[in-house]
Tab-separated table of N, CA and C in Angstrom:
chain	number	residue	atom	x	y	z
K	1364	MET	N	-114.760	-165.803	-68.795
K	1364	MET	CA	-113.714	-165.072	-69.535
K	1364	MET	C	-112.320	-164.921	-68.339
K	1365	MET	N	-111.544	-165.040	-68.511
K	1365	MET	CA	-110.306	-164.939	-67.634
K	1365	MET	C	-108.964	-164.875	-68.106
K	1366	ILE	N	-108.072	-163.487	-67.048
K	1366	ILE	CA	-107.146	-163.290	-67.846
K	1366	ILE	C	-105.826	-163.549	-66.663
K	1367	SER	N	-105.162	-163.895	-67.326
K	1367	SER	CA	-104.207	-163.924	-65.662
K	1367	SER	C	-102.862	-163.901	-66.286
K	1368	PHE	N	-102.013	-163.435	-65.632
K	1368	PHE	CA	-100.540	-162.709	-65.363
K	1368	PHE	C	-100.228	-162.683	-64.331
K	1369	GLU	N	-98.763	-162.715	-64.475
K	1369	GLU	CA	-97.821	-162.547	-62.857
K	1369	GLU	C	-96.942	-160.996	-63.110
K	1370	THR	N	-96.801	-160.102	-62.282
K	1370	THR	CA	-96.099	-158.719	-62.174
K	1370	THR	C	-94.624	-159.029	-61.060
K	1371	GLN	N	-93.723	-158.300	-61.812
K	1371	GLN	CA	-92.758	-158.284	-60.930
K	1371	GLN	C	-92.476	-157.005	-59.727
K	1372	PRO	N	-92.170	-157.110	-59.097
K	1372	PRO	CA	-92.105	-155.742	-57.903
K	1372	PRO	C	-91.387	-154.580	-58.701
K	1373	ASP	N	-91.953	-153.735	-58.434
K	1373	ASP	CA	-91.246	-152.388	-58.771
K	1373	ASP	C	-91.858	-151.166	-58.092
K	1374	ARG	N	-90.810	-150.800	-57.495
K	1374	ARG	CA	-91.071	-150.038	-55.868
K	1374	ARG	C	-91.768	-148.227	-56.469
K	1375	ARG	N	-91.338	-148.273	-57.507
K	1375	ARG	CA	-91.661	-146.873	-58.307
K	1375	ARG	C	-93.365	-146.633	-58.455
K	1376	LEU	N	-93.365	-148.026	-59.017
K	1376	LEU	CA	-95.184	-147.982	-59.583
K	1376	LEU	C	-95.663	-148.268	-58.270
K	1377	LEU	N	-94.946	-148.609	-57.265
K	1377	LEU	CA	-96.005	-148.775	-56.041
K	1377	LEU	C	-95.501	-147.128	-55.041
K	1378	GLU	N	-95.094	-146.554	-55.325
K	1378	GLU	CA	-94.690	-145.412	-54.696
K	1378	GLU	C	-95.887	-144.196	-55.619
K	1379	ASP	N	-95.819	-144.457	-56.782
K	1379	ASP	CA	-96.908	-143.869	-57.649
K	1379	ASP	C	-98.133	-144.031	-57.165
K	1380	ALA	N	-98.789	-145.495	-56.961
K	1380	ALA	CA	-99.773	-146.142	-57.053
K	1380	ALA	C	-100.593	-145.193	-55.478
K	1381	MET	N	-99.198	-145.260	-54.458
K	1381	MET	CA	-99.509	-144.695	-53.226
K	1381	MET	C	-100.005	-143.051	-53.269
K	1382	ARG	N	-99.125	-142.301	-53.672
K	1382	ARG	CA	-99.048	-141.341	-53.893
K	1382	ARG	C	-100.438	-140.642	-54.836
K	1383	ARG	N	-101.105	-141.636	-55.472
K	1383	ARG	CA	-102.375	-141.288	-56.171
K	1383	ARG	C	-103.213	-141.559	-55.409
K	1384	ALA	N	-103.418	-142.683	-54.729
K	1384	ALA	CA	-104.489	-143.213	-53.974
K	1384	ALA	C	-104.772	-142.222	-52.903
K	1385	PHE	N	-103.526	-141.516	-51.967
K	1385	PHE	CA	-103.765	-140.581	-51.141
K	1385	PHE	C	-103.440	-139.090	-51.414
K	1386	ARG	N	-103.809	-139.189	-52.730
K	1386	ARG	CA	-103.618	-137.478	-53.192
K	1386	ARG	C	-104.270	-136.446	-52.277
K	1387	GLN	N	-105.572	-136.778	-52.395
K	1387	GLN	CA	-106.180	-135.666	-51.312
K	1387	GLN	C	-106.003	-135.439	-50.229
K	1388	ASN	N	-105.884	-136.582	-49.285
K	1388	ASN	CA	-105.367	-136.182	-48.286
K	1388	ASN	C	-103.643	-135.337	-48.053
K	1389	LEU	N	-102.664	-135.970	-48.988
K	1389	LEU	CA	-101.516	-135.220	-49.095
K	1389	LEU	C	-101.643	-133.909	-49.308
K	1390	MET	N	-102.426	-133.455	-50.572
K	1390	MET	CA	-102.649	-132.261	-50.465
K	1390	MET	C	-103.502	-131.121	-49.382
K	1391	LEU	N	-103.809	-132.098	-48.784
K	1391	LEU	CA	-104.627	-131.149	-46.950
K	1391	LEU	C	-103.628	-130.808	-46.676
K	1392	LEU	N	-102.495	-131.744	-46.395
K	1392	LEU	CA	-101.482	-131.712	-45.498
K	1392	LEU	C	-100.197	-130.354	-46.070
K	1393	ARG	N	-100.074	-130.554	-47.152
K	1393	ARG	CA	-99.371	-129.232	-48.040
K	1393	ARG	C	-99.875	-127.837	-47.715
K	1394	LEU	N	-101.062	-127.977	-47.945
K	1394	LEU	CA	-101.863	-126.666	-48.116
K	1394	LEU	C	-101.927	-126.318	-46.704
K	1395	SER	N	-102.311	-127.395	-45.496
K	1395	SER	CA	-102.422	-126.712	-44.089
K	1395	SER	C	-100.934	-126.090	-43.500
K	1396	GLY	N	-99.778	-126.559	-44.395
K	1396	GLY	CA	-98.462	-125.975	-43.853
K	1396	GLY	C	-98.128	-124.824	-44.706
K	1397	VAL	N	-98.676	-124.841	-45.651
K	1397	VAL	CA	-98.640	-123.289	-46.296
K	1397	VAL	C	-99.640	-122.065	-45.675
K	1398	LEU	N	-100.927	-122.871	-45.184
K	1398	LEU	CA	-101.543	-121.959	-44.440
K	1398	LEU	C	-100.529	-121.662	-42.926
K	1399	LEU	N	-99.975	-122.634	-42.106
K	1399	LEU	CA	-99.373	-122.363	-41.329
K	1399	LEU	C	-98.203	-120.925	-41.430
K	1400	MET	N	-97.359	-121.429	-42.679
K	1400	MET	CA	-96.586	-120.561	-42.930
K	1400	MET	C	-96.832	-118.980	-42.847
K	1401	VAL	N	-97.989	-119.003	-43.734
K	1401	VAL	CA	-98.648	-117.192	-43.869
K	1401	VAL	C	-99.185	-116.796	-42.416
K	1402	LEU	N	-99.473	-117.857	-41.698
K	1402	LEU	CA	-100.296	-117.387	-40.721
K	1402	LEU	C	-98.761	-116.753	-39.581
K	1403	ALA	N	-97.792	-117.513	-39.619
K	1403	ALA	CA	-96.570	-117.575	-39.272
K	1403	ALA	C	-96.006	-115.577	-39.628
K	1404	VAL	N	-96.284	-115.472	-40.996
K	1404	VAL	CA	-96.005	-114.056	-41.688
K	1404	VAL	C	-96.725	-113.062	-40.783
K	1405	LEU	N	-98.345	-113.558	-40.484
K	1405	LEU	CA	-98.773	-112.545	-40.065
K	1405	LEU	C	-98.448	-112.474	-38.371
K	1406	VAL	N	-97.921	-113.402	-37.635
K	1406	VAL	CA	-97.610	-113.408	-36.083
K	1406	VAL	C	-96.317	-112.239	-36.174
K	1407	VAL	N	-95.626	-112.463	-37.005
K	1407	VAL	CA	-94.330	-111.549	-37.159
K	1407	VAL	C	-94.347	-110.470	-37.303
K	1408	LEU	N	-95.164	-110.098	-38.253
K	1408	LEU	CA	-95.796	-108.571	-38.403
K	1408	LEU	C	-96.278	-107.927	-36.742
K	1409	VAL	N	-97.242	-108.683	-35.917
K	1409	VAL	CA	-97.481	-108.274	-34.525
K	1409	VAL	C	-96.677	-108.533	-33.456
K	1410	GLU	N	-95.106	-108.799	-33.982
K	1410	GLU	CA	-93.817	-109.329	-33.355
K	1410	GLU	C	-94.087	-110.148	-31.931
K	1411	LEU	N	-94.201	-111.634	-32.761
K	1411	LEU	CA	-94.022	-112.391	-31.709
K	1411	LEU	C	-93.409	-113.601	-32.397
K	1412	PRO	N	-92.288	-113.455	-32.513
K	1412	PRO	CA	-91.131	-114.013	-33.485
K	1412	PRO	C	-91.272	-115.705	-33.032
K	1413	VAL	N	-91.125	-115.648	-31.717
K	1413	VAL	CA	-90.859	-117.057	-30.971
K	1413	VAL	C	-92.290	-117.924	-31.693
K	1414	ILE	N	-93.837	-117.702	-31.780
K	1414	ILE	CA	-94.708	-118.272	-32.064
K	1414	ILE	C	-94.674	-118.285	-33.539
K	1415	ALA	N	-93.995	-117.265	-34.105
K	1415	ALA	CA	-94.132	-117.165	-35.790
K	1415	ALA	C	-92.793	-118.352	-36.161
K	1416	ALA	N	-91.791	-118.458	-35.527
K	1416	ALA	CA	-91.150	-119.592	-35.312
K	1416	ALA	C	-91.198	-121.119	-35.295
K	1417	GLY	N	-92.412	-121.084	-34.297
K	1417	GLY	CA	-93.239	-122.569	-34.149
K	1417	GLY	C	-93.697	-123.007	-35.367
K	1418	LEU	N	-94.654	-121.774	-35.840
K	1418	LEU	CA	-95.686	-122.215	-37.047
K	1418	LEU	C	-94.706	-122.319	-38.165
K	1419	VAL	N	-93.904	-121.611	-38.154
K	1419	VAL	CA	-93.010	-122.392	-39.278
K	1419	VAL	C	-92.571	-123.320	-39.566
K	1420	ALA	N	-92.042	-123.995	-38.095
K	1420	ALA	CA	-91.689	-124.951	-37.995
K	1420	ALA	C	-92.663	-125.728	-38.498
K	1421	GLY	N	-93.684	-125.893	-37.591
K	1421	GLY	CA	-94.997	-126.771	-37.992
K	1421	GLY	C	-95.578	-126.897	-39.795
K	1422	GLY	N	-95.581	-125.487	-40.416
K	1422	GLY	CA	-95.747	-125.685	-41.519
K	1422	GLY	C	-94.587	-126.340	-42.623
K	1423	VAL	N	-93.169	-126.579	-42.229
K	1423	VAL	CA	-92.595	-127.179	-43.010
K	1423	VAL	C	-92.685	-128.494	-42.677
K	1424	VAL	N	-92.986	-128.877	-41.751
K	1424	VAL	CA	-93.397	-130.498	-41.076
K	1424	VAL	C	-94.202	-130.692	-42.129
K	1425	LEU	N	-95.260	-129.813	-42.025
K	1425	LEU	CA	-96.727	-130.482	-42.939
K	1425	LEU	C	-96.387	-130.495	-44.158
K	1426	VAL	N	-95.616	-129.478	-44.868
K	1426	VAL	CA	-95.561	-129.409	-46.457
K	1426	VAL	C	-94.439	-130.678	-46.675
K	1427	LEU	N	-93.720	-131.282	-46.032
K	1427	LEU	CA	-92.732	-132.148	-46.635
K	1427	LEU	C	-93.329	-133.658	-46.032
K	1428	SER	N	-94.052	-133.588	-45.358
K	1428	SER	CA	-94.876	-134.899	-44.432
K	1428	SER	C	-94.918	-135.920	-45.613
K	1429	PRO	N	-96.056	-135.377	-46.841
K	1429	PRO	CA	-96.449	-136.191	-47.788
K	1429	PRO	C	-95.241	-136.879	-48.347
K	1430	ARG	N	-94.278	-136.797	-48.536
K	1430	ARG	CA	-93.268	-137.507	-48.894
K	1430	ARG	C	-92.729	-138.523	-47.958
K	1431	TRP	N	-92.759	-138.322	-46.738
K	1431	TRP	CA	-92.272	-139.170	-45.389
K	1431	TRP	C	-93.744	-140.330	-45.609
K	1432	ILE	N	-94.783	-139.743	-45.403
K	1432	ILE	CA	-96.343	-140.626	-45.497
K	1432	ILE	C	-95.955	-141.986	-46.677
K	1433	VAL	N	-95.844	-141.249	-47.785
K	1433	VAL	CA	-95.598	-142.026	-49.207
K	1433	VAL	C	-94.556	-143.035	-49.315
K	1434	ARG	N	-93.355	-142.412	-48.428
K	1434	ARG	CA	-92.091	-143.115	-48.386
K	1434	ARG	C	-92.725	-144.984	-47.400
K	1435	ASN	N	-93.161	-144.341	-46.409
K	1435	ASN	CA	-93.549	-145.195	-45.124
K	1435	ASN	C	-94.887	-146.411	-45.319
K	1436	ALA	N	-95.489	-145.407	-46.534
K	1436	ALA	CA	-96.714	-146.646	-46.944
K	1436	ALA	C	-95.895	-147.709	-47.544
K	1437	VAL	N	-95.178	-147.341	-48.464
K	1437	VAL	CA	-94.353	-147.988	-49.604
K	1437	VAL	C	-93.676	-149.289	-48.701
K	1438	GLN	N	-92.845	-148.696	-47.491
K	1438	GLN	CA	-92.293	-149.771	-47.081
K	1438	GLN	C	-92.910	-150.410	-46.265
K	1439	LEU	N	-94.287	-150.454	-45.809
K	1439	LEU	CA	-95.106	-151.299	-44.897
K	1439	LEU	C	-95.666	-152.114	-45.658
K	1440	SER	N	-95.767	-151.674	-47.128
K	1440	SER	CA	-96.446	-152.451	-48.388
K	1440	SER	C	-95.452	-153.407	-48.772
K	1441	TRP	N	-94.112	-153.096	-48.585
K	1441	TRP	CA	-92.964	-153.884	-49.988
K	1441	TRP	C	-92.945	-155.344	-49.514
K	1442	LYS	N	-93.433	-155.761	-48.356
K	1442	LYS	CA	-93.447	-157.050	-48.025
K	1442	LYS	C	-94.315	-157.943	-48.987
K	1443	THR	N	-95.794	-157.461	-48.725
K	1443	THR	CA	-96.789	-158.036	-49.986
K	1443	THR	C	-96.527	-157.742	-51.247
K	1444	TYR	N	-95.791	-156.292	-51.290
K	1444	TYR	CA	-96.176	-155.915	-53.247
K	1444	TYR	C	-94.516	-156.376	-53.632
K	1445	GLY	N	-93.137	-156.616	-52.992
K	1445	GLY	CA	-92.296	-156.568	-53.410
K	1445	GLY	C	-91.890	-158.163	-53.653
K	1446	ILE	N	-92.498	-158.962	-54.377
K	1446	ILE	CA	-92.548	-160.285	-54.813
K	1446	ILE	C	-93.247	-160.147	-56.094
K	1447	PRO	N	-92.907	-161.194	-56.576
K	1447	PRO	CA	-93.781	-161.751	-57.770
K	1447	PRO	C	-95.139	-161.942	-57.384
K	1448	ILE	N	-96.405	-161.269	-57.822
K	1448	ILE	CA	-97.773	-161.512	-57.949
K	1448	ILE	C	-98.617	-162.215	-59.436
K	1449	ALA	N	-98.979	-163.084	-59.121
K	1449	ALA	CA	-99.774	-163.906	-60.090
K	1449	ALA	C	-101.146	-163.298	-60.071
K	1450	TRP	N	-102.099	-162.699	-61.129
K	1450	TRP	CA	-103.053	-161.735	-61.121
K	1450	TRP	C	-104.094	-162.820	-62.074
K	1451	GLN	N	-105.482	-163.039	-61.494
K	1451	GLN	CA	-106.420	-163.640	-62.326
K	1451	GLN	C	-107.802	-162.844	-62.262
K	1452	PHE	N	-108.169	-162.426	-63.663
K	1452	PHE	CA	-109.208	-161.246	-63.371
K	1452	PHE	C	-110.184	-162.725	-64.160
K	1453	ALA	N	-111.496	-163.125	-63.461
K	1453	ALA	CA	-112.292	-163.422	-63.891
K	1453	ALA	C	-113.385	-163.382	-63.528
K	1454	ASP	N	-114.842	-164.088	-63.473
K	1454	ASP	CA	-116.083	-163.694	-63.581
K	1454	ASP	C	-116.212	-163.431	-61.943
K	1455	GLU	N	-115.634	-164.252	-61.051
K	1455	GLU	CA	-115.972	-164.341	-59.634
K	1455	GLU	C	-115.383	-162.667	-59.267
K	1456	GLY	N	-114.192	-162.275	-59.665
K	1456	GLY	CA	-113.409	-161.104	-59.044
K	1456	GLY	C	-111.985	-161.263	-59.540
K	1457	VAL	N	-111.304	-160.252	-58.476
K	1457	VAL	CA	-110.052	-160.287	-58.831
K	1457	VAL	C	-109.267	-161.180	-57.989
K	1458	ARG	N	-108.219	-161.814	-58.445
K	1458	ARG	CA	-107.738	-162.981	-57.465
K	1458	ARG	C	-105.872	-162.405	-57.621
K	1459	MET	N	-105.596	-162.435	-56.250
K	1459	MET	CA	-104.109	-162.033	-56.305
K	1459	MET	C	-103.436	-163.388	-55.550
K	1460	ALA	N	-102.363	-163.967	-55.875
K	1460	ALA	CA	-101.977	-164.855	-55.369
K	1460	ALA	C	-100.241	-164.698	-55.655
K	1461	SER	N	-99.540	-164.705	-54.140
K	1461	SER	CA	-98.095	-164.876	-53.751
K	1461	SER	C	-97.692	-165.773	-53.470
K	1462	ALA	N	-96.207	-165.648	-52.777
K	1462	ALA	CA	-95.667	-166.710	-52.225
K	1462	ALA	C	-96.248	-166.342	-50.434
K	1463	LEU	N	-96.276	-165.292	-50.290
K	1463	LEU	CA	-96.809	-164.798	-49.234
K	1463	LEU	C	-98.330	-164.825	-48.612
K	1464	THR	N	-98.887	-164.687	-49.708
K	1464	THR	CA	-100.421	-164.374	-49.509
K	1464	THR	C	-101.089	-164.830	-50.595
K	1465	GLU	N	-102.723	-164.983	-50.700
K	1465	GLU	CA	-103.452	-165.144	-51.484
K	1465	GLU	C	-105.103	-164.354	-51.205
K	1466	GLY	N	-105.570	-163.845	-52.425
K	1466	GLY	CA	-106.833	-163.167	-51.672
K	1466	GLY	C	-107.660	-163.011	-52.911
K	1467	LEU	N	-108.888	-162.791	-53.059
K	1467	LEU	CA	-109.953	-162.451	-53.875
K	1467	LEU	C	-110.627	-161.493	-53.383
K	1468	VAL	N	-110.613	-160.400	-54.467
K	1468	VAL	CA	-111.733	-159.314	-53.789
K	1468	VAL	C	-113.021	-159.613	-55.236
K	1469	ARG	N	-113.822	-159.735	-54.685
K	1469	ARG	CA	-115.230	-159.798	-55.626
K	1469	ARG	C	-115.458	-158.525	-55.987
K	1470	TRP	N	-115.909	-158.532	-57.470
K	1470	TRP	CA	-115.767	-157.224	-58.247
K	1470	TRP	C	-117.274	-156.389	-57.279
K	1471	PRO	N	-118.486	-156.605	-56.836
K	1471	PRO	CA	-119.232	-155.880	-56.275
K	1471	PRO	C	-118.381	-155.066	-54.606
K	1472	ALA	N	-117.349	-155.722	-54.508
K	1472	ALA	CA	-116.399	-154.391	-53.366
K	1472	ALA	C	-115.780	-153.414	-53.856
K	1473	LEU	N	-115.617	-153.551	-55.149
K	1473	LEU	CA	-114.516	-152.663	-56.233
K	1473	LEU	C	-115.968	-151.564	-56.480
K	1474	GLU	N	-115.340	-150.062	-55.933
K	1474	GLU	CA	-115.623	-148.834	-56.577
K	1474	GLU	C	-115.703	-148.465	-58.254
K	1475	SER	N	-114.496	-148.524	-58.718
K	1475	SER	CA	-114.197	-148.083	-59.769
K	1475	SER	C	-112.218	-148.579	-59.583
K	1476	VAL	N	-111.928	-148.299	-61.405
K	1476	VAL	CA	-110.521	-148.461	-61.694
K	1476	VAL	C	-110.056	-147.407	-62.235
K	1477	GLU	N	-108.944	-146.849	-61.871
K	1477	GLU	CA	-108.296	-146.018	-62.102
K	1477	GLU	C	-107.193	-146.292	-62.753
K	1478	PRO	N	-107.125	-146.091	-64.375
K	1478	PRO	CA	-105.835	-146.427	-64.539
K	1478	PRO	C	-104.611	-144.840	-64.589
K	1479	ILE	N	-103.463	-145.237	-64.309
K	1479	ILE	CA	-102.449	-144.385	-64.028
K	1479	ILE	C	-101.335	-144.916	-64.652
K	1480	PRO	N	-100.232	-144.321	-65.245
K	1480	PRO	CA	-99.262	-145.350	-66.199
K	1480	PRO	C	-98.557	-146.262	-65.591
K	1481	GLY	N	-98.487	-147.423	-66.616
K	1481	GLY	CA	-97.982	-148.706	-65.784
K	1481	GLY	C	-98.895	-149.554	-65.065
K	1482	GLN	N	-100.457	-149.406	-64.486
K	1482	GLN	CA	-100.736	-149.992	-63.954
K	1482	GLN	C	-102.471	-149.259	-63.451
K	1483	LEU	N	-103.052	-150.067	-63.046
K	1483	LEU	CA	-104.554	-150.031	-62.722
K	1483	LEU	C	-104.795	-150.023	-60.985
K	1484	LEU	N	-105.772	-148.966	-60.987
K	1484	LEU	CA	-105.694	-148.965	-59.026
K	1484	LEU	C	-107.248	-149.336	-59.244
K	1485	PHE	N	-107.584	-150.398	-58.643
K	1485	PHE	CA	-108.561	-151.035	-58.153
K	1485	PHE	C	-108.905	-150.493	-56.802
K	1486	LYS	N	-109.939	-149.392	-56.963
K	1486	LYS	CA	-110.666	-148.600	-55.646
K	1486	LYS	C	-111.860	-149.488	-55.171
K	1487	ILE	N	-111.369	-149.709	-53.433
K	1487	ILE	CA	-112.265	-150.724	-52.652
K	1487	ILE	C	-113.368	-149.123	-51.448
K	1488	ASN	N	-112.712	-148.483	-51.948
K	1488	ASN	CA	-113.000	-147.146	-51.033
K	1488	ASN	C	-112.005	-146.039	-51.565
K	1489	ARG	N	-112.027	-144.515	-50.943
K	1489	ARG	CA	-111.682	-143.455	-51.130
K	1489	ARG	C	-110.108	-143.678	-50.698
K	1490	GLN	N	-110.037	-144.370	-49.758
K	1490	GLN	CA	-108.211	-144.718	-49.550
K	1490	GLN	C	-108.045	-146.178	-49.536
K	1491	GLN	N	-108.774	-146.945	-49.698
K	1491	GLN	CA	-108.298	-148.429	-49.720
K	1491	GLN	C	-107.982	-148.813	-51.471
K	1492	VAL	N	-106.611	-149.007	-51.928
K	1492	VAL	CA	-106.530	-149.214	-53.166
K	1492	VAL	C	-105.775	-150.879	-53.800
K	1493	ILE	N	-106.030	-151.236	-54.689
K	1493	ILE	CA	-105.177	-152.312	-54.715
K	1493	ILE	C	-104.473	-152.144	-56.015
K	1494	PRO	N	-102.964	-151.813	-56.242
K	1494	PRO	CA	-102.442	-151.597	-57.456
K	1494	PRO	C	-102.241	-152.746	-58.123
K	1495	VAL	N	-102.178	-152.718	-59.490
K	1495	VAL	CA	-101.836	-153.881	-60.337
K	1495	VAL	C	-101.133	-153.208	-61.567
K	1496	PRO	N	-99.950	-153.666	-61.618
K	1496	PRO	CA	-99.185	-153.359	-62.692
K	1496	PRO	C	-99.505	-154.436	-63.941
K	1497	ILE	N	-99.030	-153.377	-64.847
K	1497	ILE	CA	-100.083	-153.844	-66.101
K	1497	ILE	C	-99.082	-153.822	-67.177
K	1498	ALA	N	-97.902	-153.216	-67.076
K	1498	ALA	CA	-96.718	-152.721	-68.065
K	1498	ALA	C	-96.282	-153.909	-68.604
K	1499	GLY	N	-96.447	-155.291	-68.334
K	1499	GLY	CA	-95.711	-156.452	-68.820
K	1499	GLY	C	-96.680	-157.000	-69.411
K	1500	LEU	N	-98.005	-156.444	-69.667
K	1500	LEU	CA	-98.929	-157.103	-70.157
K	1500	LEU	C	-99.279	-157.090	-71.663
K	1501	ASP	N	-99.349	-158.016	-72.462
K	1501	ASP	CA	-99.308	-157.619	-73.914
K	1501	ASP	C	-100.992	-156.984	-74.176
K	1502	PRO	N	-100.234	-156.280	-75.310
K	1502	PRO	CA	-101.514	-155.220	-75.398
K	1502	PRO	C	-102.759	-155.711	-76.174
K	1503	SER	N	-103.189	-157.039	-76.310
K	1503	SER	CA	-104.293	-157.585	-76.726
K	1503	SER	C	-104.935	-157.988	-75.329
K	1504	ASP	N	-104.247	-158.385	-74.011
K	1504	ASP	CA	-104.468	-158.782	-73.023
K	1504	ASP	C	-105.078	-157.728	-72.584
K	1505	ARG	N	-104.197	-156.265	-72.800
K	1505	ARG	CA	-104.713	-155.206	-72.028
K	1505	ARG	C	-106.127	-154.827	-72.591
K	1506	THR	N	-106.188	-154.474	-74.131
K	1506	THR	CA	-107.212	-154.360	-74.600
K	1506	THR	C	-108.713	-155.315	-73.785
K	1507	THR	N	-108.293	-156.436	-73.595
K	1507	THR	CA	-109.659	-157.487	-73.440
K	1507	THR	C	-109.466	-157.417	-72.006
K	1508	LEU	N	-108.825	-156.984	-70.931
K	1508	LEU	CA	-108.691	-156.538	-69.544
K	1508	LEU	C	-109.564	-155.255	-69.659
K	1509	THR	N	-109.026	-154.080	-70.434
K	1509	THR	CA	-109.594	-153.017	-70.328
K	1509	THR	C	-111.425	-153.145	-70.771
K	1510	ASP	N	-111.731	-153.514	-71.967
K	1510	ASP	CA	-112.914	-153.615	-71.965
K	1510	ASP	C	-114.042	-154.491	-71.134
K	1511	PHE	N	-113.552	-155.740	-70.804
K	1511	PHE	CA	-113.996	-156.460	-69.374
K	1511	PHE	C	-114.123	-155.442	-68.452
K	1512	LEU	N	-113.432	-154.652	-68.030
K	1512	LEU	CA	-113.459	-153.724	-66.737
K	1512	LEU	C	-114.753	-152.559	-67.277
K	1513	ARG	N	-114.498	-152.004	-68.449
K	1513	ARG	CA	-115.665	-151.290	-69.266
K	1513	ARG	C	-116.992	-151.857	-68.690
K	1514	ASP	N	-116.824	-152.995	-69.415
K	1514	ASP	CA	-118.043	-153.737	-69.260
K	1514	ASP	C	-118.963	-153.940	-67.798
K	1515	ARG	N	-117.943	-154.232	-66.860
K	1515	ARG	CA	-118.644	-153.977	-65.134
K	1515	ARG	C	-119.023	-152.605	-64.923
K	1516	GLY	N	-118.478	-151.539	-65.496
K	1516	GLY	CA	-118.783	-150.551	-65.068
K	1516	GLY	C	-117.769	-149.962	-64.018
K	1517	LEU	N	-116.635	-150.369	-64.241
K	1517	LEU	CA	-115.640	-150.045	-63.258
K	1517	LEU	C	-114.795	-149.130	-63.952
K	1518	LEU	N	-114.849	-149.267	-64.911
K	1518	LEU	CA	-113.472	-148.157	-66.151
K	1518	LEU	C	-114.396	-147.380	-66.870
K	1519	ARG	N	-114.443	-146.009	-66.640
K	1519	ARG	CA	-114.863	-145.065	-67.529
K	1519	ARG	C	-114.348	-145.089	-68.930
K	1520	ALA	N	-115.714	-144.845	-69.975
K	1520	ALA	CA	-115.627	-145.090	-71.382
K	1520	ALA	C	-114.409	-144.413	-71.598
K	1521	GLY	N	-113.955	-143.198	-71.262
K	1521	GLY	CA	-113.058	-142.266	-72.299
K	1521	GLY	C	-111.538	-142.744	-71.459
K	1522	ALA	N	-111.472	-143.643	-70.436
K	1522	ALA	CA	-110.295	-144.070	-69.623
K	1522	ALA	C	-109.024	-144.549	-70.320
K	1523	ALA	N	-108.155	-143.782	-70.743
K	1523	ALA	CA	-106.988	-144.378	-71.307
K	1523	ALA	C	-106.001	-145.646	-70.729
K	1524	VAL	N	-106.372	-146.833	-70.864
K	1524	VAL	CA	-104.797	-147.377	-70.198
K	1524	VAL	C	-103.926	-147.316	-70.719
K	1525	ARG	N	-102.547	-146.959	-69.963
K	1525	ARG	CA	-101.356	-146.810	-70.506
K	1525	ARG	C	-100.048	-147.429	-70.076
K	1526	SER	N	-99.427	-148.073	-70.443
K	1526	SER	CA	-98.258	-148.709	-69.966
K	1526	SER	C	-96.937	-148.010	-69.373
């Protein structure tokens, strides 16, 4: 069985993939920022305004940093993902080829596949993913790919693949 298709670059989809892949770490950063600001309120109550101002500044940086992190990750990845990519799904694994690179990820290297709107995130580990846009894939190929991934145990039985 083999499914082949080509995807065009889409910066918004790549941002969505990065945000989803790093969601736990990004949430921890935001939570840390909120906690620093709460600590700043407590410090103000004991009348240490200079320390409180520093805590608020640190909290604001932590709360806003996920946006910068995602933007930076997309910028760094855009050289690879900002050009058309040919994808091939076969018994040996997932092959990705573009004008700049070519690679194969064998099925045992993948932990799971997570569907998000317009794409599939092939997870190698908790923070390393390969985003595969599927918005342009015709419905019959999407169903074939979904069944193929479920048969390999990479896609949950109830997971909906949306374009």
